[in-house]
Amino acid sequence: MTAPGPSSAIAVSRELDRVMRADRGRLLAILAAGLRDLGLAEEVLHDAAISALAHWGRSGLPASPQAWLLQVARRKAIDRLRAAGRDGRKAQALAALTADEAAPDARDIPDERLRLIFACCHPALEPKSRVALTLRTVCGLTTPEIARAFLDAEATMGQRISRAKAKIAAAGIPFAVPEPEHWPERLETVLTTIYLIFTTGYVAGPQEPRDLCLEAEYLIRLVDRLRPGEAEIEGALAMMLLTGARRAARIGPDGASLPPGDQDRRLWDAARIAEGRAVLARAMERRRPGPFQIKAAIADCQMADPGPDWPQIAALYGALLRHEPTPVIRLNAAVALAEAGEQAQGLAIVETLGDSLWDYQPWHAARAALLAATGAPEAAAAAYREAIARAATPAEAMFLQARLARLAPS
Amino acid sequence: MQYMLLIYNDPSLEPAYGTPAFTEMMGGYFAASARMKADGVLRGGEGLQGVETATSFRIKGGKVETMDGPFAETREHLGGYYIVDVPDLDAALTYAALIPSAHFGTIEVRPLMDYNPAS
């Protein structure tokens, strides 16, 4: 890197920017794990970045900016803990920090981000807080960016994030990869959190300043790299690739949303499909089935040639029901069954789900389609109107309007 | 860190005294206590008598009010507690999972306030 000596302020700030963008999550993970306090870790890393601007300008860029930042952040933490008066836990943190004081080379900085992710996605935090904290600490999104993605006021999101950080510290949520006995349950919470980030981005569309689908893909690839060979992690990655592959085709030219069977296949992302299928095949060879692998397989069958493989999809939903016996999965299973030819049976199942899914738009839409297919156009029209009243996006409403208009007049 | 594991349950869902299920539940409590002791994490724990024995008391504007019954009008009541000293929340949750009432009630896990910061 640059020889010691004064560097231009612009060059220094550009380098700091680059390092923080690339390695902020890694540095934060190490500091948080040592301090057992995410808020404090963020503050001292921020302090260290400010010091870097001054020092690097005077003395030139250090050999390892990451190691420099880590060491300075640790000193800042020790200063802050001393100033705050040391209580029992802080003394422990201090001891841990001083023990690590021998500044490692950048190459020796361990990647502790899995520990950070498991802390941010701890089930003792609210689901939405897990999402916000993960985006903030691991992906480096700002609070305004996260607030925007979830259509929340900035102040509300800021409070949510600081409450969650305070709970991690006060309740003693560990920065640790869970023990084997808790692993399946805790991994599922992590994967569900990442999937929630993905679906939020999928609904919002790629035009947002921070594309949450890509952030989710980054996160799941990171988790896969830090914990290789885990079938459900691969299943989640495959599902995001296979679903994400259809993103450009999900809205038709008229602005209405389209189910996979009606989409223009030329708009599907062939590279993502190929990678998704390869990752899914690798996962299934491990013979450790789980809900994310099944959902990935369903996403794959949606793209079968020449159209969705409904009998296979119905069978997969049956398998998924054993993992997630929820009304929504039951609804999807019934729709697949109907698409596979068992319309009366599908409709009968759908009719049993009205109590739990009355406020759920897809239930009304599915019921409408099945009523239309089984020769009850008037009931179908009424059901389409109920669905339209509950549509979450204009694209959905347009799709349903088109279906309503297509009903044969009775 | 020290955590209190507060045991809440609905007395009507608890196994009745004298039934095999009751004996099994008590065995579960003995086993949980024994494990916490053996692991060296147990700092305390007691069971409470039923809510029908509870008396609520407060002083409002200088005037004493004494009432029959528990503080909260809910189905689930505080039935007892453990205090464990463990490294973190995950460890506390592992011990909470040993408490038989977790199967039909709820265990609330809360860190204790640290009044002795010099320790």
Short mmCIF file of C-alpha atoms in Angstrom, two decimals:
data_model
loop_
_atom_site.label_atom_id
_atom_site.label_comp_id
_atom_site.label_asym_id
_atom_site.label_seq_id
_atom_site.Cartn_x
_atom_site.Cartn_y
_atom_site.Cartn_z
CA MET A 1 0.00 0.00 0.00
CA THR A 2 1.00 3.68 0.10
CA ALA A 3 4.34 4.54 1.72
CA PRO A 4 4.01 6.41 5.02
CA GLY A 5 3.76 10.14 4.55
CA PRO A 6 0.96 12.66 4.27
CA SER A 7 -1.90 11.56 2.03
CA SER A 8 -4.49 13.78 0.47
CA ALA A 9 -7.69 14.12 2.46
CA ILE A 10 -9.67 12.88 -0.52
CA ALA A 11 -7.54 9.76 -0.93
CA VAL A 12 -7.79 9.01 2.79
CA SER A 13 -11.53 9.44 2.94
CA ARG A 14 -11.95 7.33 -0.19
CA GLU A 15 -9.86 4.51 1.27
CA LEU A 16 -11.69 4.68 4.60
CA ASP A 17 -14.97 4.56 2.76
CA ARG A 18 -13.85 1.51 0.81
CA VAL A 19 -12.64 -0.33 3.91
CA MET A 20 -15.76 0.47 5.88
CA ARG A 21 -18.03 -0.59 3.05
CA ALA A 22 -16.21 -3.88 2.55
CA ASP A 23 -15.33 -4.77 6.14
CA ARG A 24 -17.60 -2.88 8.51
CA GLY A 25 -19.63 -6.01 9.27
CA ARG A 26 -16.52 -8.04 10.01
CA LEU A 27 -15.01 -5.42 12.29
CA LEU A 28 -18.33 -4.88 14.05
CA ALA A 29 -18.76 -8.62 14.57
CA ILE A 30 -15.39 -8.93 16.31
CA LEU A 31 -15.94 -5.88 18.49
CA ALA A 32 -19.50 -6.87 19.43
CA ALA A 33 -18.47 -10.42 20.30
CA GLY A 34 -15.67 -9.12 22.55
CA LEU A 35 -17.71 -6.36 24.17
CA ARG A 36 -21.00 -8.28 24.24
CA ASP A 37 -22.62 -4.98 23.38
CA LEU A 38 -23.60 -4.11 19.82
CA GLY A 39 -24.37 -0.44 20.52
CA LEU A 40 -20.97 0.14 22.11
CA ALA A 41 -19.26 -1.73 19.27
CA GLU A 42 -20.93 0.57 16.71
CA GLU A 43 -19.96 3.69 18.65
CA VAL A 44 -16.28 2.80 19.04
CA LEU A 45 -15.97 1.71 15.42
CA HIS A 46 -17.43 5.05 14.42
CA ASP A 47 -14.93 6.83 16.74
CA ALA A 48 -12.10 4.83 15.20
CA ALA A 49 -13.18 5.84 11.69
CA ILE A 50 -13.10 9.51 12.70
CA SER A 51 -9.59 9.07 14.15
CA ALA A 52 -8.55 7.35 10.95
CA LEU A 53 -9.38 10.42 8.89
CA ALA A 54 -6.99 12.53 10.97
CA HIS A 55 -4.21 9.97 11.48
CA TRP A 56 -4.06 8.51 8.01
CA GLY A 57 -3.94 12.03 6.57
CA ARG A 58 -0.91 12.87 8.75
CA SER A 59 1.01 9.62 8.70
CA GLY A 60 -0.14 7.88 5.56
CA LEU A 61 -2.28 4.78 5.20
CA PRO A 62 -1.42 1.93 7.59
CA ALA A 63 -0.30 -1.43 6.21
CA SER A 64 -3.60 -2.94 7.30
CA PRO A 65 -6.39 -0.37 7.66
CA GLN A 66 -8.68 -3.07 9.11
CA ALA A 67 -6.24 -4.04 11.86
CA TRP A 68 -5.60 -0.35 12.57
CA LEU A 69 -9.32 0.36 12.93
CA LEU A 70 -9.82 -2.67 15.14
CA GLN A 71 -6.99 -1.71 17.46
CA VAL A 72 -8.09 1.92 17.76
CA ALA A 73 -11.72 0.89 18.29
CA ARG A 74 -10.61 -1.40 21.12
CA ARG A 75 -8.68 1.42 22.77
CA LYS A 76 -11.72 3.67 22.43
CA ALA A 77 -13.83 0.97 24.06
CA ILE A 78 -11.41 0.67 26.97
CA ASP A 79 -11.50 4.46 27.42
CA ARG A 80 -15.27 4.52 27.39
CA LEU A 81 -15.64 1.60 29.78
CA ARG A 82 -13.15 3.16 32.19
CA ALA A 83 -14.89 6.52 32.05
CA ALA A 84 -18.24 4.84 32.73
CA GLY A 85 -16.85 3.19 35.87
CA ARG A 86 -16.34 -0.50 35.59
CA ASP A 87 -19.06 -2.84 36.70
CA GLY A 88 -18.64 -6.57 36.78
CA ARG A 89 -19.48 -7.24 33.14
CA LYS A 90 -17.56 -4.25 31.86
CA ALA A 91 -14.49 -5.42 33.73
CA GLN A 92 -14.86 -8.75 31.93
CA ALA A 93 -15.15 -6.97 28.60
CA LEU A 94 -12.07 -4.91 29.41
CA ALA A 95 -10.12 -8.02 30.24
CA ALA A 96 -11.18 -9.59 26.95
CA LEU A 97 -10.19 -6.48 25.03
CA THR A 98 -6.77 -6.19 26.60
CA ALA A 99 -6.14 -9.86 25.97
CA ASP A 100 -6.77 -9.27 22.25
CA GLU A 101 -4.62 -6.17 22.25
CA ALA A 102 -1.83 -7.70 20.16
CA ALA A 103 -3.06 -6.22 16.88
CA PRO A 104 -3.51 -8.92 14.31
CA ASP A 105 -2.59 -8.62 10.69
CA ALA A 106 -5.61 -8.09 8.43
CA ARG A 107 -5.29 -11.69 7.24
CA ASP A 108 -5.50 -12.92 10.85
CA ILE A 109 -8.74 -11.08 11.61
CA PRO A 110 -11.22 -13.92 12.11
CA ASP A 111 -14.62 -13.73 10.45
CA GLU A 112 -17.08 -13.62 13.35
CA ARG A 113 -20.05 -12.52 11.30
CA LEU A 114 -21.95 -15.77 11.89
CA ARG A 115 -21.93 -14.96 15.62
CA LEU A 116 -23.17 -11.47 14.86
CA ILE A 117 -25.95 -12.83 12.63
CA PHE A 118 -27.10 -15.31 15.29
CA ALA A 119 -27.24 -12.50 17.87
CA CYS A 120 -29.20 -10.18 15.53
CA CYS A 121 -31.61 -13.02 14.62
CA HIS A 122 -32.13 -14.25 18.19
CA PRO A 123 -35.71 -15.40 18.79
CA ALA A 124 -35.76 -13.24 21.95
CA LEU A 125 -36.01 -10.24 19.60
CA GLU A 126 -39.12 -9.30 17.61
CA PRO A 127 -39.08 -10.58 14.00
CA LYS A 128 -39.03 -7.08 12.53
CA SER A 129 -36.20 -6.04 14.85
CA ARG A 130 -34.19 -9.07 13.70
CA VAL A 131 -34.56 -7.92 10.12
CA ALA A 132 -33.66 -4.31 10.93
CA LEU A 133 -30.62 -5.20 13.05
CA THR A 134 -29.29 -7.66 10.48
CA LEU A 135 -29.63 -5.13 7.66
CA ARG A 136 -27.98 -2.47 9.80
CA THR A 137 -25.04 -4.39 11.22
CA VAL A 138 -24.25 -7.04 8.62
CA CYS A 139 -25.33 -5.29 5.41
CA GLY A 140 -24.48 -1.76 6.58
CA LEU A 141 -27.80 -0.16 5.64
CA THR A 142 -28.56 3.14 7.33
CA THR A 143 -31.58 3.59 9.57
CA PRO A 144 -33.34 5.82 6.96
CA GLU A 145 -32.76 3.15 4.29
CA ILE A 146 -34.28 0.45 6.52
CA ALA A 147 -37.20 2.68 7.51
CA ARG A 148 -37.90 3.35 3.84
CA ALA A 149 -37.86 -0.34 2.95
CA PHE A 150 -40.45 -1.10 5.63
CA LEU A 151 -42.51 2.07 5.07
CA ASP A 152 -41.81 3.16 8.64
CA ALA A 153 -41.01 6.59 10.00
CA GLU A 154 -37.28 7.05 10.52
CA ALA A 155 -37.73 7.87 14.21
CA THR A 156 -39.82 4.73 14.76
CA MET A 157 -37.23 2.54 13.07
CA GLY A 158 -34.43 4.26 15.01
CA GLN A 159 -36.20 3.49 18.29
CA ARG A 160 -36.81 -0.10 17.25
CA ILE A 161 -33.12 -0.60 16.49
CA SER A 162 -31.87 1.00 19.70
CA ARG A 163 -34.38 -0.99 21.79
CA ALA A 164 -33.17 -4.20 20.18
CA LYS A 165 -29.50 -3.34 20.78
CA ALA A 166 -30.28 -2.48 24.40
CA LYS A 167 -32.06 -5.81 24.86
CA ILE A 168 -29.10 -7.75 23.45
CA ALA A 169 -26.84 -6.14 26.05
CA ALA A 170 -29.24 -6.20 29.02
CA ALA A 171 -30.72 -9.67 28.49
CA GLY A 172 -27.34 -11.22 27.78
CA ILE A 173 -28.11 -12.43 24.26
CA PRO A 174 -24.83 -14.13 23.29
CA PHE A 175 -22.77 -13.42 20.20
CA ALA A 176 -22.35 -17.10 19.61
CA VAL A 177 -23.11 -19.83 17.15
CA PRO A 178 -25.69 -22.00 18.97
CA GLU A 179 -24.95 -25.40 20.44
CA PRO A 180 -26.02 -28.43 18.35
CA GLU A 181 -29.16 -28.97 20.49
CA HIS A 182 -30.46 -25.50 19.54
CA TRP A 183 -28.95 -25.35 16.05
CA PRO A 184 -31.95 -26.44 13.89
CA GLU A 185 -34.39 -24.04 15.60
CA ARG A 186 -31.96 -21.12 15.65
CA LEU A 187 -30.83 -21.67 12.06
CA GLU A 188 -34.46 -21.60 10.97
CA THR A 189 -34.90 -18.21 12.66
CA VAL A 190 -31.86 -16.88 10.78
CA LEU A 191 -33.08 -18.26 7.44
CA THR A 192 -36.59 -16.93 8.01
CA THR A 193 -35.18 -13.49 8.82
CA ILE A 194 -33.15 -13.47 5.61
CA TYR A 195 -36.16 -14.71 3.65
CA LEU A 196 -38.28 -11.89 5.09
CA ILE A 197 -35.68 -9.43 3.77
CA PHE A 198 -35.90 -11.15 0.39
CA THR A 199 -39.69 -11.05 0.13
CA THR A 200 -39.79 -7.40 1.23
CA GLY A 201 -37.44 -6.58 -1.63
CA TYR A 202 -39.36 -8.80 -4.04
CA VAL A 203 -42.60 -6.94 -3.41
CA ALA A 204 -40.94 -3.49 -3.49
CA GLY A 205 -39.15 -4.12 -6.79
CA PRO A 206 -35.57 -3.51 -7.94
CA GLN A 207 -35.92 0.26 -8.40
CA GLU A 208 -35.45 0.94 -4.67
CA PRO A 209 -32.10 2.57 -3.73
CA ARG A 210 -31.10 -0.52 -1.68
CA ASP A 211 -32.39 -3.68 -3.35
CA LEU A 212 -33.30 -5.95 -0.44
CA CYS A 213 -33.39 -9.05 -2.69
CA LEU A 214 -29.69 -8.54 -3.38
CA GLU A 215 -28.99 -7.86 0.32
CA ALA A 216 -30.78 -11.12 1.19
CA GLU A 217 -28.80 -12.98 -1.47
CA TYR A 218 -25.58 -11.50 -0.06
CA LEU A 219 -26.55 -12.61 3.46
CA ILE A 220 -27.52 -16.16 2.52
CA ARG A 221 -24.32 -16.59 0.48
CA LEU A 222 -22.34 -15.32 3.47
CA VAL A 223 -24.05 -17.76 5.85
CA ASP A 224 -23.48 -20.58 3.33
CA ARG A 225 -19.79 -19.71 3.11
CA LEU A 226 -19.32 -19.46 6.89
CA ARG A 227 -21.19 -22.73 7.49
CA PRO A 228 -20.70 -24.85 4.39
CA GLY A 229 -22.44 -28.16 3.77
CA GLU A 230 -25.70 -27.33 5.55
CA ALA A 231 -28.66 -28.55 3.45
CA GLU A 232 -31.23 -25.99 4.64
CA ILE A 233 -28.87 -23.05 4.09
CA GLU A 234 -28.33 -24.30 0.54
CA GLY A 235 -32.09 -24.80 0.21
CA ALA A 236 -32.72 -21.18 1.20
CA LEU A 237 -30.06 -19.95 -1.24
CA ALA A 238 -31.58 -22.09 -4.02
CA MET A 239 -35.06 -20.78 -3.26
CA MET A 240 -33.93 -17.17 -3.44
CA LEU A 241 -32.06 -17.79 -6.70
CA LEU A 242 -34.95 -19.65 -8.34
CA THR A 243 -37.56 -17.15 -7.19
CA GLY A 244 -35.33 -14.16 -7.92
CA ALA A 245 -34.75 -15.51 -11.45
CA ARG A 246 -38.39 -14.72 -12.32
CA ARG A 247 -38.31 -11.20 -10.96
CA ALA A 248 -38.19 -9.34 -14.29
CA ALA A 249 -41.15 -11.36 -15.57
CA ARG A 250 -43.47 -11.14 -12.58
CA ILE A 251 -45.17 -7.96 -13.78
CA GLY A 252 -46.67 -8.06 -17.29
CA PRO A 253 -46.43 -5.24 -19.86
CA ASP A 254 -49.81 -3.88 -18.69
CA GLY A 255 -48.55 -3.59 -15.09
CA ALA A 256 -50.51 -6.58 -13.75
CA SER A 257 -48.70 -9.26 -11.72
CA LEU A 258 -48.43 -12.65 -13.40
CA PRO A 259 -48.18 -16.17 -11.95
CA PRO A 260 -45.11 -18.11 -13.15
CA GLY A 261 -47.17 -20.17 -15.64
CA ASP A 262 -48.27 -17.00 -17.46
CA GLN A 263 -44.89 -15.25 -17.48
CA ASP A 264 -42.69 -14.52 -20.48
CA ARG A 265 -39.96 -17.12 -20.02
CA ARG A 266 -37.49 -15.14 -22.09
CA LEU A 267 -37.32 -12.68 -19.20
CA TRP A 268 -36.21 -15.32 -16.70
CA ASP A 269 -32.59 -15.12 -15.54
CA ALA A 270 -30.96 -18.27 -16.95
CA ALA A 271 -27.78 -17.92 -14.88
CA ARG A 272 -29.74 -17.70 -11.62
CA ILE A 273 -31.91 -20.69 -12.60
CA ALA A 274 -28.86 -22.79 -13.43
CA GLU A 275 -27.10 -21.88 -10.18
CA GLY A 276 -30.30 -22.35 -8.15
CA ARG A 277 -30.83 -25.83 -9.60
CA ALA A 278 -27.21 -26.82 -8.97
CA VAL A 279 -27.33 -25.60 -5.35
CA LEU A 280 -30.65 -27.39 -4.77
CA ALA A 281 -29.29 -30.65 -6.21
CA ARG A 282 -26.28 -30.40 -3.89
CA ALA A 283 -28.57 -29.78 -0.90
CA MET A 284 -30.83 -32.73 -1.71
CA GLU A 285 -27.88 -35.09 -1.99
CA ARG A 286 -27.25 -34.50 1.71
CA ARG A 287 -30.52 -36.36 2.49
CA ARG A 288 -31.52 -33.87 5.19
CA PRO A 289 -34.82 -32.52 3.87
CA GLY A 290 -36.31 -29.32 5.26
CA PRO A 291 -38.84 -26.62 4.45
CA PHE A 292 -36.47 -24.35 2.51
CA GLN A 293 -35.35 -27.18 0.23
CA ILE A 294 -38.99 -28.09 -0.43
CA LYS A 295 -39.85 -24.47 -1.22
CA ALA A 296 -36.88 -24.27 -3.57
CA ALA A 297 -38.08 -27.44 -5.31
CA ILE A 298 -41.55 -25.89 -5.67
CA ALA A 299 -40.03 -22.73 -7.18
CA ASP A 300 -38.13 -24.99 -9.58
CA CYS A 301 -41.25 -26.98 -10.59
CA GLN A 302 -43.05 -23.69 -11.29
CA MET A 303 -40.53 -23.23 -14.12
CA ALA A 304 -40.85 -26.71 -15.62
CA ASP A 305 -41.11 -27.01 -19.41
CA PRO A 306 -43.59 -26.30 -21.01
CA GLY A 307 -45.53 -25.22 -17.88
CA PRO A 308 -45.64 -25.72 -14.11
CA ASP A 309 -45.50 -29.37 -13.01
CA TRP A 310 -48.65 -29.26 -10.86
CA PRO A 311 -48.82 -32.91 -9.70
CA GLN A 312 -45.23 -32.60 -8.45
CA ILE A 313 -45.95 -29.20 -6.86
CA ALA A 314 -49.01 -30.67 -5.08
CA ALA A 315 -46.88 -33.53 -3.73
CA LEU A 316 -44.21 -31.07 -2.53
CA TYR A 317 -46.80 -28.93 -0.72
CA GLY A 318 -48.01 -32.12 0.96
CA ALA A 319 -44.45 -32.67 2.20
CA LEU A 320 -44.14 -29.03 3.26
CA LEU A 321 -47.33 -29.34 5.34
CA ARG A 322 -45.55 -31.81 7.58
CA HIS A 323 -43.00 -29.09 8.45
CA GLU A 324 -45.35 -26.10 8.43
CA PRO A 325 -48.96 -27.12 9.07
CA THR A 326 -50.28 -23.57 8.50
CA PRO A 327 -53.48 -22.45 6.72
CA VAL A 328 -51.42 -20.61 4.06
CA ILE A 329 -49.51 -23.78 3.12
CA ARG A 330 -52.79 -25.72 3.14
CA LEU A 331 -54.21 -23.14 0.72
CA ASN A 332 -51.21 -23.47 -1.61
CA ALA A 333 -51.49 -27.25 -1.46
CA ALA A 334 -55.19 -27.07 -2.39
CA VAL A 335 -54.49 -24.73 -5.32
CA ALA A 336 -51.77 -27.06 -6.62
CA LEU A 337 -54.14 -30.02 -6.28
CA ALA A 338 -56.79 -28.15 -8.30
CA GLU A 339 -54.26 -27.16 -10.95
CA ALA A 340 -53.25 -30.82 -11.16
CA GLY A 341 -56.85 -31.63 -12.12
CA GLU A 342 -58.58 -32.25 -8.79
CA GLN A 343 -60.64 -29.05 -8.90
CA ALA A 344 -63.58 -30.13 -6.73
CA GLN A 345 -61.26 -31.54 -4.08
CA GLY A 346 -59.12 -28.38 -4.17
CA LEU A 347 -62.19 -26.15 -3.77
CA ALA A 348 -63.48 -28.27 -0.88
CA ILE A 349 -60.20 -27.75 1.00
CA VAL A 350 -60.17 -24.03 0.20
CA GLU A 351 -63.70 -23.68 1.60
CA THR A 352 -62.56 -25.12 4.96
CA LEU A 353 -59.92 -22.39 5.35
CA GLY A 354 -62.23 -19.35 5.30
CA ASP A 355 -62.22 -18.83 9.06
CA SER A 356 -58.47 -18.48 9.33
CA LEU A 357 -57.76 -16.79 5.97
CA TRP A 358 -60.71 -14.40 5.55
CA ASP A 359 -58.41 -11.34 5.56
CA TYR A 360 -55.86 -12.96 3.25
CA GLN A 361 -56.19 -11.76 -0.35
CA PRO A 362 -54.77 -14.94 -1.99
CA TRP A 363 -57.47 -17.03 -0.29
CA HIS A 364 -60.24 -15.00 -1.98
CA ALA A 365 -58.37 -15.05 -5.30
CA ALA A 366 -57.83 -18.82 -5.16
CA ARG A 367 -61.43 -19.43 -4.19
CA ALA A 368 -62.61 -17.19 -7.04
CA ALA A 369 -60.50 -19.05 -9.61
CA LEU A 370 -61.78 -22.43 -8.38
CA LEU A 371 -65.41 -21.31 -8.30
CA ALA A 372 -65.01 -20.07 -11.88
CA ALA A 373 -63.40 -23.34 -12.95
CA THR A 374 -66.16 -25.44 -11.34
CA GLY A 375 -69.00 -23.54 -13.03
CA ALA A 376 -70.06 -20.96 -10.43
CA PRO A 377 -69.29 -17.64 -12.17
CA GLU A 378 -71.47 -15.47 -9.94
CA ALA A 379 -69.91 -16.71 -6.71
CA ALA A 380 -66.54 -16.39 -8.46
CA ALA A 381 -67.20 -12.74 -9.34
CA ALA A 382 -68.14 -11.97 -5.73
CA ALA A 383 -64.98 -13.67 -4.51
CA TYR A 384 -62.83 -11.71 -7.01
CA ARG A 385 -64.32 -8.46 -5.68
CA GLU A 386 -63.42 -9.50 -2.13
CA ALA A 387 -59.89 -10.26 -3.31
CA ILE A 388 -59.54 -6.93 -5.15
CA ALA A 389 -60.63 -5.09 -1.99
CA ARG A 390 -57.69 -6.73 -0.18
CA ALA A 391 -55.01 -6.41 -2.89
CA ALA A 392 -51.72 -5.13 -1.43
CA THR A 393 -50.34 -3.61 -4.65
CA PRO A 394 -51.87 -2.06 -7.80
CA ALA A 395 -50.25 -4.86 -9.84
CA GLU A 396 -52.17 -7.48 -7.86
CA ALA A 397 -55.42 -5.54 -8.19
CA MET A 398 -54.94 -5.30 -11.97
CA PHE A 399 -54.33 -9.03 -12.27
CA LEU A 400 -57.52 -9.76 -10.33
CA GLN A 401 -59.53 -7.19 -12.34
CA ALA A 402 -58.46 -8.93 -15.55
CA ARG A 403 -59.56 -12.30 -14.16
CA LEU A 404 -62.89 -10.85 -13.08
CA ALA A 405 -63.46 -9.35 -16.56
CA ARG A 406 -62.66 -12.71 -18.17
CA LEU A 407 -65.47 -14.54 -16.30
CA ALA A 408 -68.14 -15.85 -18.66
CA PRO A 409 -71.36 -13.85 -18.22
CA SER A 410 -74.00 -16.03 -16.65
CA MET B 1 -25.29 -13.12 34.77
CA GLN B 2 -28.11 -14.04 37.09
CA TYR B 3 -31.53 -14.76 35.66
CA MET B 4 -34.85 -15.38 37.31
CA LEU B 5 -36.93 -18.06 35.64
CA LEU B 6 -40.50 -17.12 36.56
CA ILE B 7 -42.90 -20.00 36.26
CA TYR B 8 -46.37 -19.00 35.12
CA ASN B 9 -49.17 -21.44 34.59
CA ASP B 10 -52.90 -21.90 34.54
CA PRO B 11 -53.74 -23.98 37.63
CA SER B 12 -56.61 -25.64 35.77
CA LEU B 13 -54.15 -27.07 33.20
CA GLU B 14 -51.78 -28.39 35.84
CA PRO B 15 -51.95 -32.14 36.60
CA ALA B 16 -54.17 -32.87 39.62
CA TYR B 17 -52.57 -33.90 42.91
CA GLY B 18 -52.35 -37.65 43.28
CA THR B 19 -52.48 -38.50 39.57
CA PRO B 20 -49.55 -40.19 37.77
CA ALA B 21 -49.15 -37.00 35.70
CA PHE B 22 -48.68 -35.06 38.94
CA THR B 23 -46.04 -37.48 40.14
CA GLU B 24 -44.28 -37.17 36.79
CA MET B 25 -44.35 -33.36 37.01
CA MET B 26 -42.88 -33.37 40.52
CA GLY B 27 -40.21 -35.80 39.35
CA GLY B 28 -39.43 -33.34 36.56
CA TYR B 29 -39.02 -30.51 39.07
CA PHE B 30 -36.71 -32.60 41.26
CA ALA B 31 -34.64 -33.54 38.23
CA ALA B 32 -34.44 -29.90 37.05
CA SER B 33 -33.33 -28.71 40.51
CA ALA B 34 -30.81 -31.53 40.82
CA ARG B 35 -29.32 -30.70 37.41
CA MET B 36 -29.04 -26.98 38.24
CA LYS B 37 -27.35 -27.84 41.54
CA ALA B 38 -24.98 -30.33 39.92
CA ASP B 39 -24.03 -27.76 37.28
CA GLY B 40 -23.36 -25.23 40.03
CA VAL B 41 -25.73 -22.60 38.58
CA LEU B 42 -28.60 -22.72 41.09
CA ARG B 43 -28.81 -19.58 43.27
CA GLY B 44 -32.32 -20.06 44.61
CA GLY B 45 -35.80 -21.19 43.87
CA GLU B 46 -39.15 -21.71 45.56
CA GLY B 47 -42.64 -22.82 44.70
CA LEU B 48 -45.63 -20.74 45.74
CA GLN B 49 -48.88 -21.94 47.25
CA GLY B 50 -52.00 -21.55 45.12
CA VAL B 51 -53.51 -18.16 44.15
CA GLU B 52 -56.46 -18.84 46.48
CA THR B 53 -53.99 -18.16 49.33
CA ALA B 54 -52.86 -14.79 47.89
CA THR B 55 -53.59 -11.42 49.48
CA SER B 56 -52.95 -8.17 47.62
CA PHE B 57 -51.98 -5.05 49.44
CA ARG B 58 -51.29 -1.43 48.50
CA ILE B 59 -51.26 2.05 50.01
CA LYS B 60 -53.30 4.56 48.04
CA GLY B 61 -53.14 8.21 49.13
CA GLY B 62 -51.95 7.13 52.58
CA LYS B 63 -54.84 4.69 52.98
CA VAL B 64 -54.21 0.97 53.30
CA GLU B 65 -56.09 -1.32 50.92
CA THR B 66 -56.01 -5.05 51.55
CA MET B 67 -57.74 -7.40 49.11
CA ASP B 68 -58.34 -11.07 48.59
CA GLY B 69 -56.67 -12.61 45.54
CA PRO B 70 -53.59 -12.22 43.34
CA PHE B 71 -52.41 -8.97 41.74
CA ALA B 72 -53.20 -9.76 38.11
CA GLU B 73 -56.59 -10.98 36.91
CA THR B 74 -55.19 -13.43 34.37
CA ARG B 75 -55.55 -17.13 33.74
CA GLU B 76 -51.84 -17.80 34.19
CA HIS B 77 -50.36 -17.05 37.60
CA LEU B 78 -46.89 -16.95 39.07
CA GLY B 79 -46.37 -20.35 40.62
CA GLY B 80 -42.69 -20.27 41.54
CA TYR B 81 -39.23 -19.33 40.37
CA TYR B 82 -35.62 -20.35 40.01
CA ILE B 83 -32.57 -18.08 40.04
CA VAL B 84 -29.63 -19.32 37.97
CA ASP B 85 -26.19 -17.82 37.44
CA VAL B 86 -25.09 -18.56 33.86
CA PRO B 87 -22.98 -16.88 31.15
CA ASP B 88 -25.79 -15.76 28.84
CA LEU B 89 -29.45 -15.92 27.80
CA ASP B 90 -29.02 -19.10 25.77
CA ALA B 91 -27.73 -20.93 28.83
CA ALA B 92 -30.63 -19.56 30.90
CA LEU B 93 -33.07 -20.80 28.22
CA THR B 94 -31.49 -24.25 28.32
CA TYR B 95 -32.34 -24.47 32.04
CA ALA B 96 -35.80 -23.00 31.47
CA ALA B 97 -36.43 -25.90 29.10
CA LEU B 98 -35.92 -28.35 32.00
CA ILE B 99 -38.86 -26.90 33.96
CA PRO B 100 -41.89 -29.22 33.57
CA SER B 101 -44.37 -26.30 33.56
CA ALA B 102 -42.86 -25.08 30.26
CA HIS B 103 -45.02 -27.79 28.64
CA PHE B 104 -48.33 -26.37 29.85
CA GLY B 105 -47.47 -22.86 31.06
CA THR B 106 -44.90 -20.17 30.27
CA ILE B 107 -41.44 -19.51 31.72
CA GLU B 108 -40.48 -15.84 31.72
CA VAL B 109 -36.71 -15.40 31.71
CA ARG B 110 -35.44 -12.09 33.11
CA PRO B 111 -31.98 -10.93 34.10
CA LEU B 112 -31.63 -9.70 37.69
CA MET B 113 -30.63 -6.13 38.35
CA ASP B 114 -26.96 -5.87 39.27
CA TYR B 115 -26.72 -3.70 42.41
CA ASN B 116 -23.13 -4.59 43.13
CA PRO B 117 -21.18 -3.26 40.14
CA ALA B 118 -17.79 -3.62 41.86
CA SER B 119 -18.02 -7.41 41.89
#
